[in-house]
mmCIF file of C-alpha atoms in Angstrom:
data_model
loop_
_atom_site.group_PDB
_atom_site.id
_atom_site.type_symbol
_atom_site.label_atom_id
_atom_site.label_comp_id
_atom_site.label_asym_id
_atom_site.label_seq_id
_atom_site.Cartn_x
_atom_site.Cartn_y
_atom_site.Cartn_z
ATOM 1 C CA MET X 1 0.000 0.000 0.000
ATOM 2 C CA THR X 2 3.030 2.296 0.180
ATOM 3 C CA PHE X 3 3.510 2.343 -3.597
ATOM 4 C CA PRO X 4 0.798 4.960 -4.372
ATOM 5 C CA ARG X 5 2.244 7.128 -1.590
ATOM 6 C CA ALA X 6 5.725 6.621 -2.995
ATOM 7 C CA TRP X 7 4.583 7.735 -6.468
ATOM 8 C CA ARG X 8 2.957 10.898 -5.086
ATOM 9 C CA PHE X 9 6.009 11.554 -2.904
ATOM 10 C CA MET X 10 8.308 11.209 -5.894
ATOM 11 C CA ILE X 11 6.247 13.655 -7.959
ATOM 12 C CA ASN X 12 5.592 16.185 -5.166
ATOM 13 C CA HIS X 13 9.238 16.401 -4.107
ATOM 14 C CA ARG X 14 10.644 16.175 -7.637
ATOM 15 C CA LEU X 15 13.171 13.567 -6.611
ATOM 16 C CA TRP X 16 14.670 13.384 -10.096
ATOM 17 C CA GLU X 17 16.186 16.844 -9.615
ATOM 18 C CA GLY X 18 19.915 16.649 -9.078
ATOM 19 C CA LEU X 19 20.505 13.710 -11.395
ATOM 20 C CA ARG X 20 22.524 16.025 -13.601
ATOM 21 C CA GLN X 21 25.105 16.199 -10.797
ATOM 22 C CA TYR X 22 26.241 12.795 -12.014
ATOM 23 C CA GLY X 23 27.828 14.217 -15.147
ATOM 24 C CA TRP X 24 30.100 11.209 -15.480
ATOM 25 C CA VAL X 25 26.998 8.998 -15.671
ATOM 26 C CA ALA X 26 25.869 10.720 -18.859
ATOM 27 C CA ARG X 27 29.154 9.779 -20.495
ATOM 28 C CA GLY X 28 28.708 6.203 -19.353
ATOM 29 C CA LEU X 29 25.207 6.067 -20.816
ATOM 30 C CA VAL X 30 26.560 7.303 -24.142
ATOM 31 C CA ILE X 31 28.994 4.384 -24.165
ATOM 32 C CA VAL X 32 26.178 1.964 -23.334
ATOM 33 C CA GLY X 33 24.077 3.489 -26.103
ATOM 34 C CA VAL X 34 26.890 3.017 -28.612
ATOM 35 C CA LEU X 35 27.285 -0.630 -27.590
ATOM 36 C CA VAL X 36 23.542 -1.239 -27.853
ATOM 37 C CA GLY X 37 23.572 0.472 -31.240
ATOM 38 C CA LEU X 38 26.367 -1.805 -32.447
ATOM 39 C CA VAL X 39 24.384 -4.857 -31.334
ATOM 40 C CA MET X 40 21.321 -3.599 -33.195
ATOM 41 C CA VAL X 41 23.395 -2.894 -36.325
ATOM 42 C CA GLY X 42 24.658 -6.451 -36.168
ATOM 43 C CA GLU X 43 21.100 -7.744 -35.916
ATOM 44 C CA VAL X 44 20.098 -5.635 -38.938
ATOM 45 C CA PHE X 45 22.805 -7.194 -41.095
ATOM 46 C CA GLU X 46 21.913 -10.671 -39.847
ATOM 47 C CA TRP X 47 18.218 -10.106 -40.603
ATOM 48 C CA LEU X 48 19.002 -8.701 -44.071
ATOM 49 C CA GLN X 49 21.060 -11.759 -44.899
ATOM 50 C CA GLU X 50 18.223 -14.069 -43.870
ATOM 51 C CA HIS X 51 15.533 -12.036 -45.708
ATOM 52 C CA ALA X 52 17.497 -10.789 -48.701
ATOM 53 C CA ASP X 53 14.684 -11.606 -51.133
ATOM 54 C CA GLN X 54 11.950 -9.777 -49.188
ATOM 55 C CA PRO X 55 10.954 -6.083 -49.577
ATOM 56 C CA LEU X 56 12.190 -3.500 -47.051
ATOM 57 C CA THR X 57 8.650 -3.102 -45.693
ATOM 58 C CA ALA X 58 9.066 -6.568 -44.178
ATOM 59 C CA MET X 59 11.465 -4.995 -41.654
ATOM 60 C CA ALA X 60 8.535 -3.346 -39.862
ATOM 61 C CA ILE X 61 5.528 -5.502 -40.776
ATOM 62 C CA GLY X 62 4.741 -9.089 -39.943
ATOM 63 C CA SER X 63 5.501 -11.648 -37.256
ATOM 64 C CA GLU X 64 9.024 -12.160 -38.641
ATOM 65 C CA SER X 65 9.804 -8.462 -38.996
ATOM 66 C CA LEU X 66 12.988 -7.005 -37.539
ATOM 67 C CA LEU X 67 10.999 -4.553 -35.407
ATOM 68 C CA TRP X 68 8.893 -7.347 -33.923
ATOM 69 C CA GLN X 69 12.050 -9.382 -33.298
ATOM 70 C CA TRP X 70 13.604 -6.499 -31.356
ATOM 71 C CA LEU X 71 10.495 -5.959 -29.241
ATOM 72 C CA THR X 72 10.152 -9.659 -28.483
ATOM 73 C CA GLU X 73 13.801 -10.054 -27.517
ATOM 74 C CA ALA X 74 13.711 -6.935 -25.350
ATOM 75 C CA TYR X 75 10.605 -8.130 -23.504
ATOM 76 C CA GLU X 76 11.987 -11.630 -22.966
ATOM 77 C CA SER X 77 15.313 -10.236 -21.753
ATOM 78 C CA LEU X 78 13.797 -7.806 -19.276
ATOM 79 C CA SER X 79 11.285 -10.380 -18.041
ATOM 80 C CA ASP X 80 13.885 -13.092 -17.431
ATOM 81 C CA GLY X 81 14.582 -13.786 -13.755
ATOM 82 C CA VAL X 82 18.347 -13.389 -14.056
ATOM 83 C CA LEU X 83 18.280 -10.335 -16.300
ATOM 84 C CA ASN X 84 16.086 -8.521 -13.776
ATOM 85 C CA TRP X 85 19.304 -8.212 -11.799
ATOM 86 C CA VAL X 86 21.128 -6.770 -14.783
ATOM 87 C CA VAL X 87 18.469 -4.052 -14.883
ATOM 88 C CA LEU X 88 18.980 -3.261 -11.184
ATOM 89 C CA VAL X 89 22.750 -3.045 -11.611
ATOM 90 C CA LEU X 90 22.434 -0.714 -14.619
ATOM 91 C CA LEU X 91 19.901 1.481 -12.795
ATOM 92 C CA GLU X 92 21.848 1.634 -9.534
ATOM 93 C CA VAL X 93 22.761 5.279 -10.116
ATOM 94 C CA VAL X 94 19.114 6.368 -10.094
ATOM 95 C CA ILE X 95 18.096 3.930 -7.344
ATOM 96 C CA TYR X 96 20.951 5.362 -5.259
ATOM 97 C CA HIS X 97 19.914 8.929 -6.064
ATOM 98 C CA PHE X 98 16.190 8.448 -5.369
ATOM 99 C CA MET X 99 16.895 6.649 -2.086
ATOM 100 C CA ARG X 100 19.257 9.411 -0.969
ATOM 101 C CA GLN X 101 16.824 12.159 -1.994
ATOM 102 C CA THR X 102 13.944 10.462 -0.145
ATOM 103 C CA LEU X 103 15.957 10.202 3.063
ATOM 104 C CA ARG X 104 17.008 13.829 2.681
ATOM 105 C CA VAL X 105 13.324 14.810 2.768
ATOM 106 C CA ILE X 106 11.939 12.447 5.422
ATOM 107 C CA LEU X 107 14.953 12.334 7.756
ATOM 108 C CA ASP X 108 16.868 15.485 6.802
ATOM 109 C CA LYS X 109 19.738 13.076 6.131
ATOM 110 C CA GLU X 110 22.321 14.623 3.826
ATOM 111 C CA VAL X 111 25.401 12.810 2.587
ATOM 112 C CA GLU X 112 28.229 15.173 1.667
ATOM 113 C CA GLU X 113 29.549 14.763 -1.863
ATOM 114 C CA ALA X 114 27.293 11.722 -2.382
ATOM 115 C CA HIS X 115 27.086 12.603 -6.067
ATOM 116 C CA LYS X 116 30.846 12.175 -6.500
ATOM 117 C CA PHE X 117 32.258 9.144 -8.259
ATOM 118 C CA LYS X 118 33.674 7.228 -5.277
ATOM 119 C CA PRO X 119 30.457 7.017 -3.163
ATOM 120 C CA PHE X 120 28.499 5.884 -6.195
ATOM 121 C CA LEU X 121 31.232 3.403 -7.167
ATOM 122 C CA ASN X 122 30.978 1.843 -3.698
ATOM 123 C CA ALA X 123 27.191 1.602 -4.099
ATOM 124 C CA GLN X 124 27.575 0.101 -7.571
ATOM 125 C CA VAL X 125 30.074 -2.519 -6.386
ATOM 126 C CA ARG X 126 27.755 -3.394 -3.518
ATOM 127 C CA MET X 127 24.772 -3.809 -5.863
ATOM 128 C CA ILE X 128 26.840 -6.123 -8.080
ATOM 129 C CA GLN X 129 27.822 -8.203 -5.047
ATOM 130 C CA VAL X 130 24.231 -8.326 -3.784
ATOM 131 C CA SER X 131 22.919 -9.238 -7.241
ATOM 132 C CA PHE X 132 25.484 -12.006 -7.665
ATOM 133 C CA MET X 133 24.567 -13.568 -4.322
ATOM 134 C CA ALA X 134 20.863 -13.072 -5.021
ATOM 135 C CA VAL X 135 20.988 -14.883 -8.369
ATOM 136 C CA ILE X 136 22.754 -17.866 -6.806
ATOM 137 C CA LEU X 137 20.356 -18.016 -3.841
ATOM 138 C CA GLN X 138 17.347 -17.579 -6.124
ATOM 139 C CA GLU X 139 18.383 -20.464 -8.388
ATOM 140 C CA ILE X 140 19.112 -22.734 -5.407
ATOM 141 C CA LEU X 141 15.784 -22.064 -3.676
ATOM 142 C CA ILE X 142 13.734 -22.374 -6.854
ATOM 143 C CA GLY X 143 15.571 -25.611 -7.689
ATOM 144 C CA ILE X 144 14.756 -27.005 -4.242
ATOM 145 C CA GLY X 145 11.128 -25.951 -4.651
ATOM 146 C CA ASP X 146 10.887 -27.677 -8.012
ATOM 147 C CA GLY X 147 12.212 -30.849 -6.443
ATOM 148 C CA VAL X 148 10.018 -31.078 -3.348
ATOM 149 C CA LEU X 149 6.824 -29.146 -4.111
ATOM 150 C CA PRO X 150 3.846 -30.318 -6.177
ATOM 151 C CA ASP X 151 3.421 -28.758 -9.619
ATOM 152 C CA SER X 152 0.532 -26.592 -8.403
ATOM 153 C CA LEU X 153 2.776 -24.808 -5.881
ATOM 154 C CA GLU X 154 6.024 -24.513 -7.836
ATOM 155 C CA GLY X 155 5.012 -21.286 -9.613
ATOM 156 C CA ILE X 156 3.738 -19.639 -6.431
ATOM 157 C CA PHE X 157 6.894 -20.579 -4.549
ATOM 158 C CA ALA X 158 9.141 -19.294 -7.351
ATOM 159 C CA LEU X 159 7.201 -16.013 -7.429
ATOM 160 C CA GLY X 160 7.561 -15.621 -3.668
ATOM 161 C CA VAL X 161 11.301 -16.329 -3.798
ATOM 162 C CA GLN X 162 11.995 -13.899 -6.653
ATOM 163 C CA SER X 163 9.822 -11.190 -5.094
ATOM 164 C CA THR X 164 11.429 -11.467 -1.664
ATOM 165 C CA ILE X 165 14.988 -11.402 -3.014
ATOM 166 C CA LEU X 166 14.216 -8.467 -5.336
ATOM 167 C CA GLY X 167 12.714 -6.591 -2.396
ATOM 168 C CA TYR X 168 15.783 -7.334 -0.310
ATOM 169 C CA ALA X 169 18.072 -5.839 -2.970
ATOM 170 C CA ILE X 170 16.156 -2.539 -2.846
ATOM 171 C CA ALA X 171 15.860 -2.549 0.954
ATOM 172 C CA ASP X 172 19.615 -3.134 1.163
ATOM 173 C CA ASN X 173 20.071 0.308 -0.418
ATOM 174 C CA TYR X 174 18.288 1.747 2.633
ATOM 175 C CA ASN X 175 20.507 -0.176 5.060
ATOM 176 C CA GLU X 176 23.562 0.919 3.106
ATOM 177 C CA GLN X 177 22.725 4.541 3.916
ATOM 178 C CA PHE X 178 23.177 3.662 7.608
ATOM 179 C CA GLU X 179 26.528 1.944 6.971
ATOM 180 C CA LEU X 180 25.441 -1.665 7.483
ATOM 181 C CA THR X 181 27.619 -4.251 5.781
ATOM 182 C CA ILE X 182 25.995 -6.706 3.371
ATOM 183 C CA GLN X 183 26.088 -9.446 6.032
ATOM 184 C CA GLN X 184 24.532 -7.150 8.649
ATOM 185 C CA SER X 185 21.875 -6.052 6.168
ATOM 186 C CA ILE X 186 20.966 -9.672 5.375
ATOM 187 C CA ARG X 187 20.587 -10.538 9.058
ATOM 188 C CA HIS X 188 18.666 -7.362 9.866
ATOM 189 C CA LEU X 189 16.155 -7.833 7.056
ATOM 190 C CA ARG X 190 15.839 -11.610 7.390
ATOM 191 C CA GLU X 191 15.090 -11.499 11.103
ATOM 192 C CA ASN X 192 12.832 -8.442 11.148
ATOM 193 C CA TYR X 193 11.508 -7.392 7.758
ATOM 194 C CA ILE X 194 11.198 -10.424 5.474
ATOM 195 C CA GLY X 195 7.529 -9.600 4.869
ATOM 196 C CA ILE X 196 8.399 -6.045 3.866
ATOM 197 C CA CYS X 197 10.967 -7.407 1.404
ATOM 198 C CA MET X 198 8.277 -9.537 -0.231
ATOM 199 C CA GLY X 199 5.839 -6.613 -0.197
ATOM 200 C CA LEU X 200 8.397 -4.450 -1.987
ATOM 201 C CA GLY X 201 9.529 -7.142 -4.395
ATOM 202 C CA LEU X 202 6.193 -8.404 -5.704
ATOM 203 C CA PRO X 203 5.090 -5.080 -7.295
ATOM 204 C CA LEU X 204 8.642 -4.613 -8.599
ATOM 205 C CA PHE X 205 8.605 -8.094 -10.136
ATOM 206 C CA LEU X 206 5.332 -7.280 -11.918
ATOM 207 C CA LEU X 207 6.509 -3.824 -13.015
ATOM 208 C CA LEU X 208 9.641 -5.305 -14.559
ATOM 209 C CA LYS X 209 7.337 -7.298 -16.844
ATOM 210 C CA ILE X 210 6.279 -4.038 -18.533
ATOM 211 C CA PRO X 211 8.854 -3.235 -21.240
ATOM 212 C CA LEU X 212 10.723 0.081 -20.946
ATOM 213 C CA VAL X 213 8.258 2.056 -18.752
ATOM 214 C CA GLY X 214 7.985 -0.530 -15.992
ATOM 215 C CA THR X 215 11.630 -1.457 -16.290
ATOM 216 C CA ILE X 216 12.724 2.118 -15.608
ATOM 217 C CA LEU X 217 10.030 3.336 -13.205
ATOM 218 C CA GLY X 218 9.681 0.104 -11.226
ATOM 219 C CA PRO X 219 13.036 0.252 -9.393
ATOM 220 C CA LEU X 220 12.658 4.003 -8.787
ATOM 221 C CA VAL X 221 9.217 3.827 -7.184
ATOM 222 C CA THR X 222 10.254 0.758 -5.217
ATOM 223 C CA SER X 223 13.320 2.535 -3.809
ATOM 224 C CA VAL X 224 11.132 5.429 -2.624
ATOM 225 C CA ALA X 225 8.578 2.996 -1.149
ATOM 226 C CA ALA X 226 11.376 1.132 0.647
ATOM 227 C CA ALA X 227 12.702 4.344 2.197
ATOM 228 C CA ILE X 228 9.226 5.387 3.366
ATOM 229 C CA VAL X 229 8.109 2.061 4.852
ATOM 230 C CA LEU X 230 11.459 1.162 6.453
ATOM 231 C CA ARG X 231 11.691 4.599 8.009
ATOM 232 C CA GLU X 232 8.265 3.921 9.576
ATOM 233 C CA LYS X 233 8.927 0.314 10.634
ATOM 234 C CA SER X 234 12.676 0.240 11.292
ATOM 235 C CA ASP X 235 14.575 2.019 14.064
ATOM 236 C CA LEU X 236 17.905 2.262 12.243
ATOM 237 C CA HIS X 237 17.579 6.031 12.007
ATOM 238 C CA ILE X 238 17.009 6.228 15.791
ATOM 239 C CA VAL X 239 19.264 3.667 17.494
ATOM 240 C CA GLY X 240 21.379 2.392 14.613
ATOM 241 C CA TYR X 241 22.321 -1.207 13.966
ATOM 242 C CA GLN X 242 22.487 -3.429 17.035
ATOM 243 C CA MET X 243 25.364 -5.887 16.744
ATOM 244 C CA THR X 244 25.141 -9.475 17.936
ATOM 245 C CA GLU X 245 27.649 -10.665 20.530
ATOM 246 C CA LYS X 246 29.605 -12.445 17.806
ATOM 247 C CA GLU X 247 29.724 -9.268 15.705
ATOM 248 C CA LYS X 248 30.839 -7.250 18.738
ATOM 249 C CA ARG X 249 33.729 -9.625 19.406
ATOM 250 C CA LYS X 250 34.729 -9.527 15.749
ATOM 251 C CA ALA X 251 34.571 -5.716 15.719
ATOM 252 C CA GLU X 252 36.656 -5.523 18.913
ATOM 253 C CA LYS X 253 39.322 -7.814 17.413
ATOM 254 C CA LYS X 254 39.375 -5.730 14.255
ATOM 255 C CA ALA X 255 39.701 -2.496 16.247
ATOM 256 C CA ALA X 256 42.499 -3.972 18.390
ATOM 257 C CA LYS X 257 44.352 -5.117 15.269
ATOM 258 C CA ALA X 258 43.998 -1.650 13.727
ATOM 259 C CA GLU X 259 45.293 -0.076 16.954
ATOM 260 C CA ARG X 260 48.351 -2.376 17.002
ATOM 261 C CA LYS X 261 49.077 -1.494 13.385
ATOM 262 C CA ALA X 262 48.763 2.231 14.134
ATOM 263 C CA ALA X 263 51.078 1.843 17.151
ATOM 264 C CA ARG X 264 53.735 0.143 15.010
ATOM 265 C CA GLN X 265 53.506 2.942 12.465
ATOM 266 C CA ARG X 266 53.897 5.547 15.219
ATOM 267 C CA ARG X 267 56.986 3.756 16.552
ATOM 268 C CA LYS X 268 58.508 3.610 13.056
ATOM 269 C CA ALA X 269 57.806 7.285 12.563
ATOM 270 C CA ALA X 270 59.397 8.121 15.924
ATOM 271 C CA LYS X 271 62.548 6.112 15.069
ATOM 272 C CA SER X 272 62.903 7.798 11.693
ATOM 273 C CA LEU X 273 62.694 11.229 13.330
ATOM 274 C CA SER X 274 65.261 10.311 15.967
#
């Protein structure tokens, strides 16, 4: 039920403003456009070779037309379970921006120089890591479901798995803003907000089935919805992440190791000065 609110919030607060700060992104999109263009040129030549005896009007008319072939391939690609993750990785810049802009409005949370290359690069690397793990987990769970569930439940189970994991990937962007690691984010969402992940992921899964419009708008609206609902249900913005005892011990060991390393460096520096 948060999605209509998220859409109105996105429009009312004009969250797309500021995207031009990512000037380096525009250059990247040009490169992507050139690569896509080269692929399409290759498909044109391949189609012309296969239909050399047909008139040029056949390129746009008929079930075997080049235009229909492009549309069909695009829809199948964007609807495929694995390629959904490719879409999320490619759209990480706008997911990142819309999440940050939403938190700026609802929490007055501003991240200095968040539009610079390094913060976005960290977010992009994290999304790639999350997507890689998600694809593996998704295939394992769906494979298990196919093996143990009756045919009537396989589709429902697969839908639930894909929706929940998609929702987690968007919700992880929220946790990232509060400096949770991927492992901490998984534990936090799994133990407390698995239902919210499914609630976010199911509409996103359906939106990704709509070529172009749904593929672009789906992740954006979902990122805004995630920020709104997790701000209402989660206490990360109030008390922060609460470590387990195991995580506390690990953090203490890491801090002690860093302190020993810093002490050695100070001793070396003191010897060099003397």
